[in-house]
Structures are given as C-alpha cells and as structure tokens.
Coordinates of C-alpha atoms in Angstrom, one line a residue:
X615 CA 0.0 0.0 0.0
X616 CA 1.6 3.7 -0.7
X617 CA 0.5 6.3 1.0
X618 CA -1.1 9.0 -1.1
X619 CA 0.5 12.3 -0.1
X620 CA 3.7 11.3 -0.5
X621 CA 4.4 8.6 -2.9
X622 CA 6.5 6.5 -0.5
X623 CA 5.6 3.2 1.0
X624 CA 4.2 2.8 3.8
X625 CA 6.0 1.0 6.3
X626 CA 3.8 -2.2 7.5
X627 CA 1.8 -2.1 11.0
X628 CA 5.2 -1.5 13.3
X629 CA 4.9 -1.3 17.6
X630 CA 8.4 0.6 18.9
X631 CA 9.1 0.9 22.3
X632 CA 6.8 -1.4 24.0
X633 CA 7.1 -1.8 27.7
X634 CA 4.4 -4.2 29.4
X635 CA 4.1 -4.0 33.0
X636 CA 3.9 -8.0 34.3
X637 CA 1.0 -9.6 36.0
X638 CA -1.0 -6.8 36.5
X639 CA -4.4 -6.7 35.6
X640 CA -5.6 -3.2 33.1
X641 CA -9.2 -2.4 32.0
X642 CA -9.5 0.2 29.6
X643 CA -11.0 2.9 30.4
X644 CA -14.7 3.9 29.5
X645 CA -13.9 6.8 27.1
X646 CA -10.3 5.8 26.2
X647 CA -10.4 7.0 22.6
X648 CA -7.7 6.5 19.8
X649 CA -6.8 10.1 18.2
X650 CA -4.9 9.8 15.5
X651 CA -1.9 12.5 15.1
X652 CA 1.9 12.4 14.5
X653 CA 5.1 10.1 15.5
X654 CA 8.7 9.9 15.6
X655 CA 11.5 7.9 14.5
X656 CA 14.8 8.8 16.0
X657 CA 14.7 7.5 19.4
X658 CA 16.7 7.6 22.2
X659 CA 18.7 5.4 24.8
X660 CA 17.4 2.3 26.9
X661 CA 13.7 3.5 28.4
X662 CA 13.0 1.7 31.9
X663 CA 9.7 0.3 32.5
X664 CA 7.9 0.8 35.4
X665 CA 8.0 -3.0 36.1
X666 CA 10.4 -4.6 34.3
X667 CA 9.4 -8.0 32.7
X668 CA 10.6 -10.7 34.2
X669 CA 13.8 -13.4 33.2
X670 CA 10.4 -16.1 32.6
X671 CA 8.0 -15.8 30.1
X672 CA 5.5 -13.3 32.0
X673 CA 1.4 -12.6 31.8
X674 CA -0.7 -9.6 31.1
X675 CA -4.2 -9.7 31.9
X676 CA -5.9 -6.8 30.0
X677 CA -9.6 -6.4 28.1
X678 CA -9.7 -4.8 24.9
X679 CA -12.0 -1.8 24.4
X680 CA -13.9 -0.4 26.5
X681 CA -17.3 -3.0 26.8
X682 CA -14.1 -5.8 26.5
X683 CA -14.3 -9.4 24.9
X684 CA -13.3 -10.8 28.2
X685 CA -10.0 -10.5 29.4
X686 CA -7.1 -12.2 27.5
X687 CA -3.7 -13.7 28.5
X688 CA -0.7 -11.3 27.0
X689 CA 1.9 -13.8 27.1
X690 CA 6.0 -12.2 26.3
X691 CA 7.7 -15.4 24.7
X692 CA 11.7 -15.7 24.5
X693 CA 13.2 -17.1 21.5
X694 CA 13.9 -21.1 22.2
X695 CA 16.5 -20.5 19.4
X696 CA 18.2 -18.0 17.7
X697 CA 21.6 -17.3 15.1
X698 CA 22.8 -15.3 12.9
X699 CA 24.4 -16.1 9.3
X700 CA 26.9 -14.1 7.4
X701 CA 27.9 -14.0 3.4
X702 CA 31.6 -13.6 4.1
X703 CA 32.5 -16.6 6.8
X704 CA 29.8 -18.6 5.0
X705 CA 30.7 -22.2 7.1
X706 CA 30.6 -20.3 10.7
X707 CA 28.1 -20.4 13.0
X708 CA 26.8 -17.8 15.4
X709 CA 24.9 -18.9 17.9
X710 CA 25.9 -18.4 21.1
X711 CA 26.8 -14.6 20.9
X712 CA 24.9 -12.3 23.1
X713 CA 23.8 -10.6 19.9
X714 CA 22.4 -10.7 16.7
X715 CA 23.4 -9.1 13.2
X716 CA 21.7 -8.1 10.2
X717 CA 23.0 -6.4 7.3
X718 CA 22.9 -5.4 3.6
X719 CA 26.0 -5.8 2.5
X720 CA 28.2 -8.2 3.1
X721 CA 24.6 -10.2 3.5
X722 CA 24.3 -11.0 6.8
X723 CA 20.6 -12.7 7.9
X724 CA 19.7 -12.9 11.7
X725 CA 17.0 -16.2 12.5
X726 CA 14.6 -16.3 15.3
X727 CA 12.4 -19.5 16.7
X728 CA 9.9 -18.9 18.9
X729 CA 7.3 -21.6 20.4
X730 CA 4.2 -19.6 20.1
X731 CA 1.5 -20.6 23.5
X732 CA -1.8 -18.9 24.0
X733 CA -2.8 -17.7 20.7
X734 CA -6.2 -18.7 20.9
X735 CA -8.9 -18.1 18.4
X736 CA -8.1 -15.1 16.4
X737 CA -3.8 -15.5 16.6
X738 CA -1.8 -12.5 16.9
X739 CA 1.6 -11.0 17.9
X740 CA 4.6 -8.6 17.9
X741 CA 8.2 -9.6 17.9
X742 CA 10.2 -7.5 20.2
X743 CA 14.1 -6.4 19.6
X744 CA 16.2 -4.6 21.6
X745 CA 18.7 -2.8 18.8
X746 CA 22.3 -2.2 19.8
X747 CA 23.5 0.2 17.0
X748 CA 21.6 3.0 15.3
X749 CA 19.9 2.2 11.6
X750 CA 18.8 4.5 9.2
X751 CA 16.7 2.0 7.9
X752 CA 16.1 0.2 10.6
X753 CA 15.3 -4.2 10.7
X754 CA 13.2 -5.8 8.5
X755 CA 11.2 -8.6 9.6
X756 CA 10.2 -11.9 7.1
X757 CA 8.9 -15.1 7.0
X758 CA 10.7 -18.1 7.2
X759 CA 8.3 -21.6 6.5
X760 CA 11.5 -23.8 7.9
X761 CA 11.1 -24.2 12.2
X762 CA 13.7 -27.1 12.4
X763 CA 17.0 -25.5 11.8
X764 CA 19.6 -25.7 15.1
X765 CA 21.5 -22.8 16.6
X766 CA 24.4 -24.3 17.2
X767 CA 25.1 -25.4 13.2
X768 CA 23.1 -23.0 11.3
X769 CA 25.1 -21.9 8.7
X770 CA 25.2 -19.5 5.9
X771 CA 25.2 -22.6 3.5
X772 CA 22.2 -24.2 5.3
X773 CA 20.2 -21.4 6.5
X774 CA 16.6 -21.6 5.1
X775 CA 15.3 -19.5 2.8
X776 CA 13.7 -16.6 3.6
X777 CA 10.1 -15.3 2.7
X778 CA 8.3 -11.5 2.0
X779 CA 8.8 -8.8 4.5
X780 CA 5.9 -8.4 7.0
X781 CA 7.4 -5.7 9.0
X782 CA 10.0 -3.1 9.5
X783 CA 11.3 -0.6 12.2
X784 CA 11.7 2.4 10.3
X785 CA 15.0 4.6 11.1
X786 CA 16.0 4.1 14.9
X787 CA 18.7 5.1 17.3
X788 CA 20.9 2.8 19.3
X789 CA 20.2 1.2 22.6
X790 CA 16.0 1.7 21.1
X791 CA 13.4 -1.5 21.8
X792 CA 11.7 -1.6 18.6
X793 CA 8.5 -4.1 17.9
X794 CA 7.2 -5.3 14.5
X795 CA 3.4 -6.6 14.3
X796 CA 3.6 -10.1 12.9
X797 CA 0.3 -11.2 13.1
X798 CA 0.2 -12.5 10.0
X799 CA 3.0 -15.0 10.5
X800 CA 1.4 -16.1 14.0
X801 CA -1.7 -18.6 13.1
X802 CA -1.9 -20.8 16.4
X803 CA 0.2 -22.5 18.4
X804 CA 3.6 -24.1 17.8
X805 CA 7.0 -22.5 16.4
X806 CA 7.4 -19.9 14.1
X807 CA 10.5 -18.5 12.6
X808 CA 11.4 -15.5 12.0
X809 CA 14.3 -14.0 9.7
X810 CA 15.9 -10.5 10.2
X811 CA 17.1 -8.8 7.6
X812 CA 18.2 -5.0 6.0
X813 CA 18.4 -2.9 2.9
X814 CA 21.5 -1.1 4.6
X815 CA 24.8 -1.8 3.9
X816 CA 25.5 -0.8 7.8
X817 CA 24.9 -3.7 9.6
X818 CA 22.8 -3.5 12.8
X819 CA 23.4 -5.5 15.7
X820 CA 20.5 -7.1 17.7
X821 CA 20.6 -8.2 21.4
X822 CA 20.4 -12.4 21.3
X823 CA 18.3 -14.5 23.5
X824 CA 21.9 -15.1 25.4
X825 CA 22.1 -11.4 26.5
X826 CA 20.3 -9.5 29.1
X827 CA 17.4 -7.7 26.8
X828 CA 16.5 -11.0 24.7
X829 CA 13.6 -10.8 22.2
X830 CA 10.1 -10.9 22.8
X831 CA 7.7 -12.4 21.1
X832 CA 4.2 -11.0 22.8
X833 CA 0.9 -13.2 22.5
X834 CA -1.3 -11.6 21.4
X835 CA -0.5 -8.3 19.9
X836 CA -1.3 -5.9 22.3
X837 CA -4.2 -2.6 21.7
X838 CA -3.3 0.2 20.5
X839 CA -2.1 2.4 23.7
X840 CA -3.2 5.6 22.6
X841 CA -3.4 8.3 24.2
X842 CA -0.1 8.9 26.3
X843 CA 0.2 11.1 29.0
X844 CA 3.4 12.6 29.3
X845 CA 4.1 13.9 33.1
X846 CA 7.2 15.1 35.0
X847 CA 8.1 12.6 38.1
X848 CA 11.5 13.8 38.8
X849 CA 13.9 17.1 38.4
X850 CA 14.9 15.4 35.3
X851 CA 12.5 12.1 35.0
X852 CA 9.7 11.6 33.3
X853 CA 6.6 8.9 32.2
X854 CA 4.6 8.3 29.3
X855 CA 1.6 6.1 30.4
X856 CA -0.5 4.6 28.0
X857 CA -4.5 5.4 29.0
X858 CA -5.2 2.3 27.4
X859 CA -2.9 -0.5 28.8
X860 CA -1.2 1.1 31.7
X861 CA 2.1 0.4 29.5
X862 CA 4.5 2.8 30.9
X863 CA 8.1 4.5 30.2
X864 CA 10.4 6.1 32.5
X865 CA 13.8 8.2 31.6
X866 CA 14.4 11.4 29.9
X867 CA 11.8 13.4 28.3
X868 CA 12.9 13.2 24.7
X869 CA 13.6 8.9 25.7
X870 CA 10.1 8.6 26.5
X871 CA 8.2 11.0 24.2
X872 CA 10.0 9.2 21.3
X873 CA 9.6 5.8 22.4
X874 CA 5.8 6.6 22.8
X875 CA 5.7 8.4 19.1
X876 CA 7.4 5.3 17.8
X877 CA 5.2 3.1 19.3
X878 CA 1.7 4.9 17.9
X879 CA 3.2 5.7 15.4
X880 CA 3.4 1.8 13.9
X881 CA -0.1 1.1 15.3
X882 CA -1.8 3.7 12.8
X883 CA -1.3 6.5 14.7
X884 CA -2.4 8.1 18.4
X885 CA -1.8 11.3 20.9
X886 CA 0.8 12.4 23.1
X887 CA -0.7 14.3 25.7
X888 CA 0.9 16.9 28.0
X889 CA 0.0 17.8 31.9
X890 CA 0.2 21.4 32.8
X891 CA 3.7 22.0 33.8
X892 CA 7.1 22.6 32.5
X893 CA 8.9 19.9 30.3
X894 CA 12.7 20.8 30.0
X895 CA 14.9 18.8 27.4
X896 CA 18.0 20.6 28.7
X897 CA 19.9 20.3 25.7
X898 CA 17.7 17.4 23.8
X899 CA 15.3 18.0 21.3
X900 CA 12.4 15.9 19.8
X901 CA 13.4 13.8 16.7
X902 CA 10.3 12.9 14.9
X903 CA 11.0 11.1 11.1
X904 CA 8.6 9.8 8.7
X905 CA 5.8 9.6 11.4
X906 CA 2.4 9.8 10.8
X907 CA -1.1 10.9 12.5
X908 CA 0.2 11.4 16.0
X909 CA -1.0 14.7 17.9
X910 CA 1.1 15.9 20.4
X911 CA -1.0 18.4 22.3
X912 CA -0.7 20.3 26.0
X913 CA -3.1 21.2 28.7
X914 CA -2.6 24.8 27.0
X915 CA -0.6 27.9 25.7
X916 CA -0.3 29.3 29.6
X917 CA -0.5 25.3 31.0
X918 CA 2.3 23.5 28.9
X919 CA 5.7 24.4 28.6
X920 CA 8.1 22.4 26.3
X921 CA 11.4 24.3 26.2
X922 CA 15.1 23.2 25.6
X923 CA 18.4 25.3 25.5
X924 CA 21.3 24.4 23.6
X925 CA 24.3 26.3 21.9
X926 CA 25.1 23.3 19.1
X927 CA 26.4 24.2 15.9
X928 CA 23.5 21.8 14.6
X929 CA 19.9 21.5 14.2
X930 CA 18.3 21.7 18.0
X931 CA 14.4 22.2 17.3
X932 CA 12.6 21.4 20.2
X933 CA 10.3 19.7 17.8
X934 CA 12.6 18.6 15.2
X935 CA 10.7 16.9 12.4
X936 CA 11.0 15.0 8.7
X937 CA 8.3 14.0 6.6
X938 CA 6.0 14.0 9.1
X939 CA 2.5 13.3 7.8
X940 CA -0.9 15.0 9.5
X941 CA 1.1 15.4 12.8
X942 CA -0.4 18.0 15.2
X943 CA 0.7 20.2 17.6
X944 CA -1.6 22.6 19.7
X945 CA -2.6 23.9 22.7
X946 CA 1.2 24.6 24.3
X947 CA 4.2 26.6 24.5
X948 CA 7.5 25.9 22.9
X949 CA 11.0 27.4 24.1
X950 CA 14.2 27.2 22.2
X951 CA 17.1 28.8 24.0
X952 CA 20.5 29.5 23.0
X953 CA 22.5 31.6 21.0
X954 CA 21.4 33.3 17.3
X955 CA 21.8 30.1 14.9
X956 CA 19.6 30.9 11.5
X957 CA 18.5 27.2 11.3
X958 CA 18.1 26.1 15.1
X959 CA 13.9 27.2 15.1
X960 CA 11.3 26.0 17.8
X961 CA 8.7 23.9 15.5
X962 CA 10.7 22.4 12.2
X963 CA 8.7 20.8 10.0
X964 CA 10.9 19.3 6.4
X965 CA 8.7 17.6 4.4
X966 CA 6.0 18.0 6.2
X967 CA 2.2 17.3 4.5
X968 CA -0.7 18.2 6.2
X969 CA 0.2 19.2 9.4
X970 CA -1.6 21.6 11.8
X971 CA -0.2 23.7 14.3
X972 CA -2.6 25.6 16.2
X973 CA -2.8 27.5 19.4
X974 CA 1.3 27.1 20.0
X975 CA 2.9 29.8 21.2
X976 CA 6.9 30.5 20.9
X977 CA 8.0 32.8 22.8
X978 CA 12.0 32.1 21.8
X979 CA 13.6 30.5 19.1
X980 CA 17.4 30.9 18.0
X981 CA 16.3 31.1 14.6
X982 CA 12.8 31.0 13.1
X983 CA 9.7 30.5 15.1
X984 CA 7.7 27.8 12.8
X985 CA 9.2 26.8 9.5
X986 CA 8.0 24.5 6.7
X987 CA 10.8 23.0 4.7
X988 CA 10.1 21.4 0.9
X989 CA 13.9 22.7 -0.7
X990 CA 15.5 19.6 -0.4
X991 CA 15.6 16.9 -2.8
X992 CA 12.2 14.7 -3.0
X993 CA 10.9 17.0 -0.7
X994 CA 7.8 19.0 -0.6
X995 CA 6.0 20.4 2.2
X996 CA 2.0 21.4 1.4
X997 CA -1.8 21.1 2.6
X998 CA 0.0 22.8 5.7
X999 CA -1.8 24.9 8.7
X1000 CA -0.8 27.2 11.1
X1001 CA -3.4 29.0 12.9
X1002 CA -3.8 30.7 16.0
X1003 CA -0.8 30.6 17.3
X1004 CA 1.6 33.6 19.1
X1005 CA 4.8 33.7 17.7
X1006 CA 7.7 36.1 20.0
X1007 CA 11.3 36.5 20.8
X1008 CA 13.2 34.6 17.8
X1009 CA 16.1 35.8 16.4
X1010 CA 14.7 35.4 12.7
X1011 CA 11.3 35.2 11.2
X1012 CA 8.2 34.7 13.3
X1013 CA 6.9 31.8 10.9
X1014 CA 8.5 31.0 7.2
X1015 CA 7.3 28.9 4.2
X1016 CA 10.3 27.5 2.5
X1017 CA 9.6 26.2 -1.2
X1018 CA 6.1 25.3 0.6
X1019 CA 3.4 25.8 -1.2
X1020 CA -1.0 25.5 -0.7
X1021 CA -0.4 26.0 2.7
X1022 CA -2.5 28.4 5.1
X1023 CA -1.3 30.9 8.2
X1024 CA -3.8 32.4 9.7
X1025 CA -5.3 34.1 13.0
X1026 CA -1.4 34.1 14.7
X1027 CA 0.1 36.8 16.7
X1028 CA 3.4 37.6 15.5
X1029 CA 5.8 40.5 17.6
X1030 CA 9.2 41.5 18.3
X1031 CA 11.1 38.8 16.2
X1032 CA 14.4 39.7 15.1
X1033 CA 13.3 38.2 11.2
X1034 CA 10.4 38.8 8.8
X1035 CA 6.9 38.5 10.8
X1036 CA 6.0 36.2 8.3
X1037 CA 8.3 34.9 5.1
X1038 CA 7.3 33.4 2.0
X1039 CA 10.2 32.3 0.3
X1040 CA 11.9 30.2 -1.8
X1041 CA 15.1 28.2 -1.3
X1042 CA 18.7 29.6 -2.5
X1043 CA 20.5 29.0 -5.7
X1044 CA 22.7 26.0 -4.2
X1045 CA 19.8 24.1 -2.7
X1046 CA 19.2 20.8 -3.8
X1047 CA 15.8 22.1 -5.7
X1048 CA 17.6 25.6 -6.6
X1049 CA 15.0 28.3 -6.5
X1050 CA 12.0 26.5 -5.6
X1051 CA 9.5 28.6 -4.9
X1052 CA 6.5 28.9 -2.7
X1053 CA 3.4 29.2 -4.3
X1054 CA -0.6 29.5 -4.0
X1055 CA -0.2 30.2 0.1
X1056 CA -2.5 31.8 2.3
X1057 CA -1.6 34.6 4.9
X1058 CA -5.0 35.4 6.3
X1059 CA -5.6 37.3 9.4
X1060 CA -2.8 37.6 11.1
X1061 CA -1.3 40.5 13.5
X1062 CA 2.0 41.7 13.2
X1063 CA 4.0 44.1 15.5
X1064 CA 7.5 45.4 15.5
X1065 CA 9.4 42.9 13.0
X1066 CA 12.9 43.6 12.7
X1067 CA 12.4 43.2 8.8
X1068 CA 10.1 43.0 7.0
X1069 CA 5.9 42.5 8.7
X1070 CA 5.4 40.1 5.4
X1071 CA 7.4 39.2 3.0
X1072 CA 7.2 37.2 -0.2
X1073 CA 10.3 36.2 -2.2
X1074 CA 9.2 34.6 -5.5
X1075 CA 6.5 32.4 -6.2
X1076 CA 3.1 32.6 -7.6
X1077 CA -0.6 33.3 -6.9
X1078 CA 0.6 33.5 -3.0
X1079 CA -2.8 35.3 -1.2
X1080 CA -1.9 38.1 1.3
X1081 CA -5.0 39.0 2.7
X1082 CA -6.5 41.0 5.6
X1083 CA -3.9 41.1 7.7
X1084 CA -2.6 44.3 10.2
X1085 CA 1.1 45.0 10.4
X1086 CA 2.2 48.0 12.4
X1087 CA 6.2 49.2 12.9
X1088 CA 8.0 47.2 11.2
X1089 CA 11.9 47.4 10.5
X1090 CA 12.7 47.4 14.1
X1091 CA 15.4 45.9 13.7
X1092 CA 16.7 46.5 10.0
X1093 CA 16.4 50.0 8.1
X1094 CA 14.4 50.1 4.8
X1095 CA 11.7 47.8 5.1
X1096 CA 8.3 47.5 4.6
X1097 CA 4.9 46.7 5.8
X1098 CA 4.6 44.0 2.9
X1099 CA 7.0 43.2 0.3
X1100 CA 6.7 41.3 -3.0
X1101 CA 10.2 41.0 -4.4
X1102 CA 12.2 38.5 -6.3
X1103 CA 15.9 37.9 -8.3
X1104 CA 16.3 37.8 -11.7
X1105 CA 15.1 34.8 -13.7
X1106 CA 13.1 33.0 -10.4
X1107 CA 9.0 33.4 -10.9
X1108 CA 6.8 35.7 -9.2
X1109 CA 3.6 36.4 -10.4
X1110 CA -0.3 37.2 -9.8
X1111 CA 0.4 37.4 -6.2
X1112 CA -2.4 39.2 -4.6
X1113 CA -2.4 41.8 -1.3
X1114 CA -6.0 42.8 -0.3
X1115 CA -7.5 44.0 2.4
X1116 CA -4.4 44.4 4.8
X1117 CA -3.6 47.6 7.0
X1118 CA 0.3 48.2 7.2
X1119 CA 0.9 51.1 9.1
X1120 CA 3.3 52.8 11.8
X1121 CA 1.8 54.6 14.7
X1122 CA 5.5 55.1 16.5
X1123 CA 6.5 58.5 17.2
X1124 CA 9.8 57.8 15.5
X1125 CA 8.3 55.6 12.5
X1126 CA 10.7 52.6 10.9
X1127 CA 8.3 50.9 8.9
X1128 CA 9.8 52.6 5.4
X1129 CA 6.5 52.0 3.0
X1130 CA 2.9 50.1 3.7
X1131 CA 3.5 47.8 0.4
X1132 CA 6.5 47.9 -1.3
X1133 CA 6.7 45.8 -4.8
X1134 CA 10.1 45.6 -5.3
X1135 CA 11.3 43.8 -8.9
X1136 CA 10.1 44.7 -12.4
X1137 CA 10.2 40.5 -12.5
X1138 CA 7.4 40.6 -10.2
X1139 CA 4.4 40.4 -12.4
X1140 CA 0.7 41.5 -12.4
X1141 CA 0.4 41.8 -8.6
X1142 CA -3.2 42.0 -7.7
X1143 CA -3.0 44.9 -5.4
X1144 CA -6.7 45.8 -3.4
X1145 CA -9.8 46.3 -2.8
X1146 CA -9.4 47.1 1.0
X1147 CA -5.5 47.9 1.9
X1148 CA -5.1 51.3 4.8
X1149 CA -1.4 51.8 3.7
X1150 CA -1.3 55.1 5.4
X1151 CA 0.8 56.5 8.1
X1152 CA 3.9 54.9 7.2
X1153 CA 7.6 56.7 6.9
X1154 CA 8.0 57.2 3.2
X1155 CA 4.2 56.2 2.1
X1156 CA 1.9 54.5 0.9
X1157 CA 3.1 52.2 -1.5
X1158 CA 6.0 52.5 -3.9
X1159 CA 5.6 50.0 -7.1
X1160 CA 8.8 49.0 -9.3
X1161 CA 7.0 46.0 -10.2
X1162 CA 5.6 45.1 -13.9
X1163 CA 1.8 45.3 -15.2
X1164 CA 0.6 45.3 -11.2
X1165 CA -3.3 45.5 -11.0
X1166 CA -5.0 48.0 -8.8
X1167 CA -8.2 47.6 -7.3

C-alpha cells in the first residue's frame, strides 16, 4: 500500500518501544479513545519500565476496548532458538553470541524461533528487539516456512530460505526496543521463525536471546495504547503512560516522548498528551521522522511548557521533524534557547504534508519560530496549517514557508522577532531544488507588531494570497523595510500574487516601517493589489511599485 500524499511506501503495521508491566491486571478505560496524530522515529537510549518483565515468560491480563471481549492472556515469549548467518565466513556459525546481526552488504541474515502458546482463536503477535546500533533503515522482519533449523550449526550454507517482509522498524537510534506486528505470520500455536534482515549496507546488531534484553515475542499483539500522558516525576524524570494499557516508560523526556511516538506511530497513529507544567529537554530536542497521524498536544498555551536550551552548531528544534504526515501540535508553549543560529527554530517541519499547528505559542527561538521546509531533494512540504498561534522573541522570522506551497497561516500573533513577521520564500540558488519557490499560500488574518524586517514578506512564487492582515512598525530591527514586500531575483517566478485588504501602518512617534507595500522587482508580475489595503501613516508612504503590469483595485 503507498500512502497518497507522498508517494512512499508505507511502512507495515510496526509497535516501537513497548514496555508491558507483568502480571497486572488493566481495564481500559470507558472513554479511552484513539486520536490519531503524528510520531517519531529517532529515538533515544534504553527506556525503563515501570515493572520490568521478568527473566520467565510473564502474563498480562488486560480487556480490549472499553465494553471488552473478556480478558485475554498477553503472554511475552523468548526465543527457544536464535543465530545469525553471514555472506563472508559462509561455514561459521553464530549462535551463542549475546547478539544478533543483520546487514545489507556483506549479507548478513539474523534467525529467530519462537514456540508460540496462547494464541487462541483469532492468533496474533509482535516480535520484540532490543537494537544495539543505530539504523537509518532500521530491521526488516520476514517469513521463514523452515522451524527445524539448530542454533548451534546453522550456517550461511544451510540457513533456510527466507520469505516477504511483513514488517520493519523504520529509522532508529541505538540502545532503542523496537516491535514489528507479525500477526500474520502467528496462526496458532507451535514455532514460528522468524528472519531478520536490511536494505542497509550498515549492519545492525541485535541483542540475542543469550544477553540480558533477549527478544520478545508477545501473544497476542497488544491494543493500541493511545493516548499517552506525558508527566514530569522527577527534576529530570519523566513517564509516558499509556490510558489504554497502563504500559509505561520512564527516563528522559525526549527517551520517552520518542519511544511513545514510535510506538503509535506503527499502530496507525495516536496522541501524546501533555500535563500542565514545565517539560525541560536541557539540551535534547524531539526527533520525529517519517511519522504519521500522531498529535502531540498540551493542557494549553499558559498550561504547557516544552522548552530546551542548547548552543550546538546543529539543528536543536525542540520539535525537530522530517516528513511527518498529518502530525499535530496545539494547545502549548514551545522554548528554544540559546544563541542566534539561523537554522536552530522551535517547530521544524521538512517535508511535512498536512500538518496543523494551532494554538502554539513561541516565545523564543534561535532562529525561526515555525518553519515548513520542501527545498531539499524529494521533498515537498503542502496542505500545511498554522493557525492561532503567538509567535515572540526569535532571532529570525516569526513563521517561514520555505519552497512550501498550498499551505495556510492564519489568525497568529506575530511581535518583536528579530526576522520577517512572516516569510514566503523560496530556497537559495545551491539548494538541492535551486530556487523552488512557494506558491498559492494563504496569509489570512494575522497580527503583526515590530518585525525587525520586513511584517510580510514574499520572495518569488506565484498566486501566494496576502489577505486582511494588520502590520504596524516594522523594520525594528533592519532600516528600509516595509509593511509588505513582494520581491524577487532575476530569472526566479513571481507572479499574480495578490495583497487585499491588509492595513500596514506605523503609529510610532519615530516611525521605521519605510512604506505600507512595497513591490520591489520589475520580475514581479501582475500583482493584484486591493480592494481594501489602509497603507497610510507609514515613513516614506503609501506604496512604492517598481513591479511590472501590477493591477490596482
């Protein structure tokens, strides 16, 4: 199945991160509802559970749904056998190692044998792996029809074949449980095998049945957990309990918001939910990839605080995202502290489709406040929303659109950023899509108070709609800008961009903001200007127009 937005595939039903807490018994709640929203891939180091599962097999009780079918027996299975097999000693055998290895090239094939008990009528499972090494790619999981091979003289010669991948962990960090749904390989009791293998040519080393974090193979497949509560139990502790099961992770805040995302993030998708208070990352940040339909959201803008300070030379969003697909964020605050770095923002969104960010303030931000990234190669960020949000205290723009385009701001609050209030703009001449622009946006609504730069500003594209909005004093920061500013270089597209309805004025005693609406390239073409601007009571005036065949209304 591919997913629709995007083009790429989507990665089978995949459980990261699963921590079950052993013989106890959890009802779901009456209103325990599954919200779908964003996820995360990049996760972090070992994640403790609140009650660790046992050396033995050990027992869940748990009902599934609120009414319940009864309660079932969760049963976490070790492996009674497992090896791995490599291309380049083809006669050795590895099966006494305390880990596991898969890789892409030289081939190297991990083999798993569980003895599957308490599968009942309607079979199900996920395998369980605790990864020692990071993987861009993460482990794919396949089917293997052979259950008599032997640990101890499996072979790359005489290793079975192996069958279609069922499952795969996406990208993931070292020291990172990861769990793959293989429900379809689990159809009653008795063994099962199953293979490990990846695409990368980095190998990726697996903990063995012989170490102290052995697979899992858990019987059946547990509910989907959503929603998580996130909640602060220590100066620098923190949980993520599952509403649902009761499953629960302890450790940093980024180790257990990611191992949550993860988690929801392979079962279709779920919420990470917030308690009022402050949630420090110290110098963490959030690394979400290629997750879909998980909402993270707060108690609210003056309830939640998610802040992190860090003077990297690198990338140190707070919410630091990649092709992220209908993820939401709302209803909380968002610090990023440190010194001026122009691509170190608070919310950063690459490739992002169809996300909504509403009712987030950010109230610091080394660079930009909210950004929207489609320059890079294969990339392309649209059907995008930011409303209502309060955007303060960044060193550059408020909220950019970078070769984004069909996307909507709307209703925010921007005010004393050190950047454009609000940028639409394309990407530079050495980006990997040189000059992309951003086209057929919507900037709707939206207040705007002392930029440094420009209020609004709109660097190439086409058809962008900059509409009823109020801008007062800008330039605070920078002489010789304007209220609005259409503007483009030689050769890159702008055209039938429209500004109507806006008021861009300056109502300092000592004005800065230099004109209301300035179009600022004859390559800017047919600019719909009006009905409804107030461009009065700015420094030089009105509007000056250098642009080519602009349309007044």
């Amino acid at each position: 199945m591919t997913r629709t937005t995007r083009g790429r595939l989507v990665r089978p039903v995949v459980v990261l991160g699963l921590v079950v807490a052993a013989h106890s018994v959890l009802a779901a709640p009456a209103t325990a509802a599954t919200t779908r929203s964003p996820a995360a891939t990049t996760r972090s180091p070992t994640v403790a559970a609140t009650t660790p599962v046992p050396a033995a097999a050990a027992a869940l009780t748990t009902t599934r749904g609120p009414a319940a079918d009864g309660p079932t027996t969760l049963a976490a299975l070790y492996p009674v056998a497992d090896a791995w097999v490599d291309s380049i000693n083809p006669t050795a055998n590895h099966g006494t190692g305390s880990y596991l290895k898969a890789d892409g090239l030289p081939v190297a094939v991990a083999y798993l044998r569980f003895t599957v008990q308490g599968a009942g009528t309607d079979p199900s499972g996920v395998l369980r792996l605790h990864l020692e090494t990071a993987s861009s790619t993460g482990v794919e999981v396949r089917a293997v029809d052979d259950t008599t091979w032997e640990e101890n003289t499996l072979t790359y010669h005489n290793a079975p074949p192996t069958g279609a991948v069922v499952g795969s962990s996406g990208p993931v960090e070292a020291g990172t449980w990861v769990s793959v749904d293989v429900s379809s390989l689990i159809t009653g009791n008795g063994p099962v095998t199953f293979a490990l293998t990846t695409g990368n040519d980095t190998g990726i080393r697996i903990t063995s049945r012989e170490g102290t974090q052995k697979p899992e193979l858990l019987v059946p497949a547990p509910p989907n957990p959503s929603p998580y509560l996130v909640t602060r139990t220590g100066s620098t502790t923190y949980q993520a309990v599952s509403q649902v099961t009761g499953f629960t992770y302890t450790g940093r805040l980024k180790t257990v918001v990611e191992s949550a995302v993860t988690e929801l993030d392979g079962r279709g998708g779920g919420t990470i939910q917030f308690d009022s208070g402050t949630f420090d990352l110290g110098t963490d940040y959030f690394k979400l990839v290629e997750i879909d339909d998980v909402t993270f959201v707060g108690a609210g803008m003056d309830l939640t605080f998610i802040r992190n300070s860090s003077s990297a030379s690198a990338d140190t969003e707070p919410f630091n995202t990649k092709g992220a697909v209908r993820m939401v964020v709302r209803d909380l605050t968002v610090s990023a502290g440190g010194p001026a770095r122009s691509t170190s923002d608070a919310l950063d969104f690459d490739d992002g489709i169809d996300v909504l960010v509403e009712r987030v303030r950010v109230n610091a931000a080394r660079g930009r406040g909210i950004v929207f990234d489609g320059k890079n190669q294969g990339w392309s960020s649209t059907g995008n929303t930011v409303r209502n949000c309060v955007v303060t205290g960044t060193f550059s723009d408020g909220i950019e659109l970078l070769s984004a385009s069909r996307n909507t701001v709307s209703g925010c609050q921007i005010n004393h950023v050190g950047g454009h209030g609000i940028q639409v703009n394309r990407s530079s001449s050495g980006a990997d899509q040189p000059n992309k622009t951003s086209d057929r946006n919507l900037v709707t609504g939206n207040v705007v108070d002392h930029a440094g730069q420009d209020g609004v500003n709109v660097d190439g594209g086409e058809a962008n709609q900059i509409m009823n909005n109020r801008i007062t004093n800008s330039s605070d920061t920078s002489t010789g800008r304007d209220g609005i500013r259409i503007t483009t270089p030689t050769g890159v597209p702008c055209l039938d961009n429209v500004v109507a309805g806006n008021v861009a004025t300056d109502d300092q005693v000592i004005k800065t903001q230099r004109y209301g609406l300035y179009v600022a390239s004859s390559e800017c073409r047919t600019t719909v200007v009006g009905p409804g601007n107030d461009f009065a009571g700015n420094r030089s005036g009105t509007i000056r127009d250098a642009g080519t065949g602009t349309i007044y209304h």
